[in-house]
Amino acid sequence: MINKVVNNAQDALLGVENGMTFMLGGFGLCGIPENCISELVRLGVSNLTCISNNAGVDDFGLGLLLKKHQIKKMISSYVGENEEFERQMLSGEMDVELIPQGTLAERCRATGAGIPAFFTPAGYGTEVAEGKETREFNGKMYVLEHAFNPEFAFVKAWKGDTAGNLIFKGTARNFNPMMAMAGKITVAEVEELVEAGELDPNQIHTPGIFVQRIFQGKDYEKRIEQRTVTPKS
Amino acid sequence: MALSKQEIAQRIAQELQDKWYVNLGIGIPTLVANYIPKNIDVVFQSENGMLGMGPFPIEGEEDADLINAGKQTVTILKGGSLFDSAMSFAMIRGQHVQLTVLGAMEVSQNGDIANWKIPGKMVKGMGGAMDLVASAENIIVAMMHTDKSGASKLLKRCSLPLTGVNCVKKVVTNLAYLEIKNNAFYLIERAPGVSVEEIIAATEGTLIVEGEIPEMKF
């Protein structure tokens, strides 16, 4: 089996440069590649284009990159949890492309699946469709949306093996599988790295073919954005 | 008396049908889950990748890896399932979800909805709303009839950037239950104690009032 293991985040991010386009998995702070983000902050690379559903919060997730002005352009579906983001966007310091969440997911999937573009009904008749080709199918209007072209994809999984196979947990799966398919170089950080053969092949969510580098992550915070509970009765 | 947010949710819950898969948006729509009629089975879809979303976890059992689309900690019910975002939106665009309930800043009489952006002021993004409204066959909007300044949110035309066009079929507000057809709002029910005149005064768009308008029943 091809061994995809690298020692740490530092080795996993070898080749990362200013001006590159990255995909980063996660929904809110759930399932984000914490170790890779920390390493991007440490490297100080800038002028980045980041494709990620959200932009983190002010002091965690992609918010850490925002604070250091490393991001030139953000491609997301929802950015409501981050004041610094809103400030940089409204002041024009940062470019932002907001796209429907399903379109974002499908554009990621298309990128890795060899589909250059596809038609979706989302956004028809809105400013999201401005300047884009539209077409009618069976009496309904659709908008043409294109695949991305990221240099790196950074994903986070629950378990992974040395062959790069990944298993996600709960709703931390979200965008990670499609982004894993899409990176020219896909880096997977995992909570638990095991030997090839230890994961049940029936249970693999992302086959190792999509993963170029995998490493054992550390010091996961796994912050909760909205802690909602049912009181003990 | 105008309805509380809980009562708006309670009225919408009466629209749920047995064996429906339902997506609830953030805010008032989330409350609908508290009022499911006892004799029916519905399954809630959370677009970040879960079917069978359950109530908030018991204190101490929160799991950072199990959240809803509002980033709140939740639980998953027996028979639930987990999946990625592409599959989640395949369910939505593919019309496997029978009902979408979402909030709005404005709705127009031709069924347009605006709920994601106030130019120059507030830009949070559309999240999954554009996919949901472009695809769902049943869309119920849950919102206040007027904004904080008293201006109507039921309009001839939306003034804010649109989320979707010609898609909203029903609106439940604190004052009324309305249907949208023939380029007009049709008044179907009024909140208990709210007069037809009050609803007319609070509605900027064309409002059709046919015959006696019954009060909502709870």
Short mmCIF file of C-alpha atoms in Angstrom, two decimals, chain A residues 230-233, chain B residues 58-59:
data_model
loop_
_atom_site.label_atom_id
_atom_site.label_comp_id
_atom_site.label_asym_id
_atom_site.label_seq_id
_atom_site.Cartn_x
_atom_site.Cartn_y
_atom_site.Cartn_z
CA THR A 230 -31.41 20.34 27.62
CA PRO A 231 -31.14 20.88 31.39
CA LYS A 232 -30.87 17.71 33.48
CA SER A 233 -34.35 17.04 34.78
CA ILE B 58 -28.50 16.67 28.08
CA GLU B 59 -26.12 19.02 29.87
#
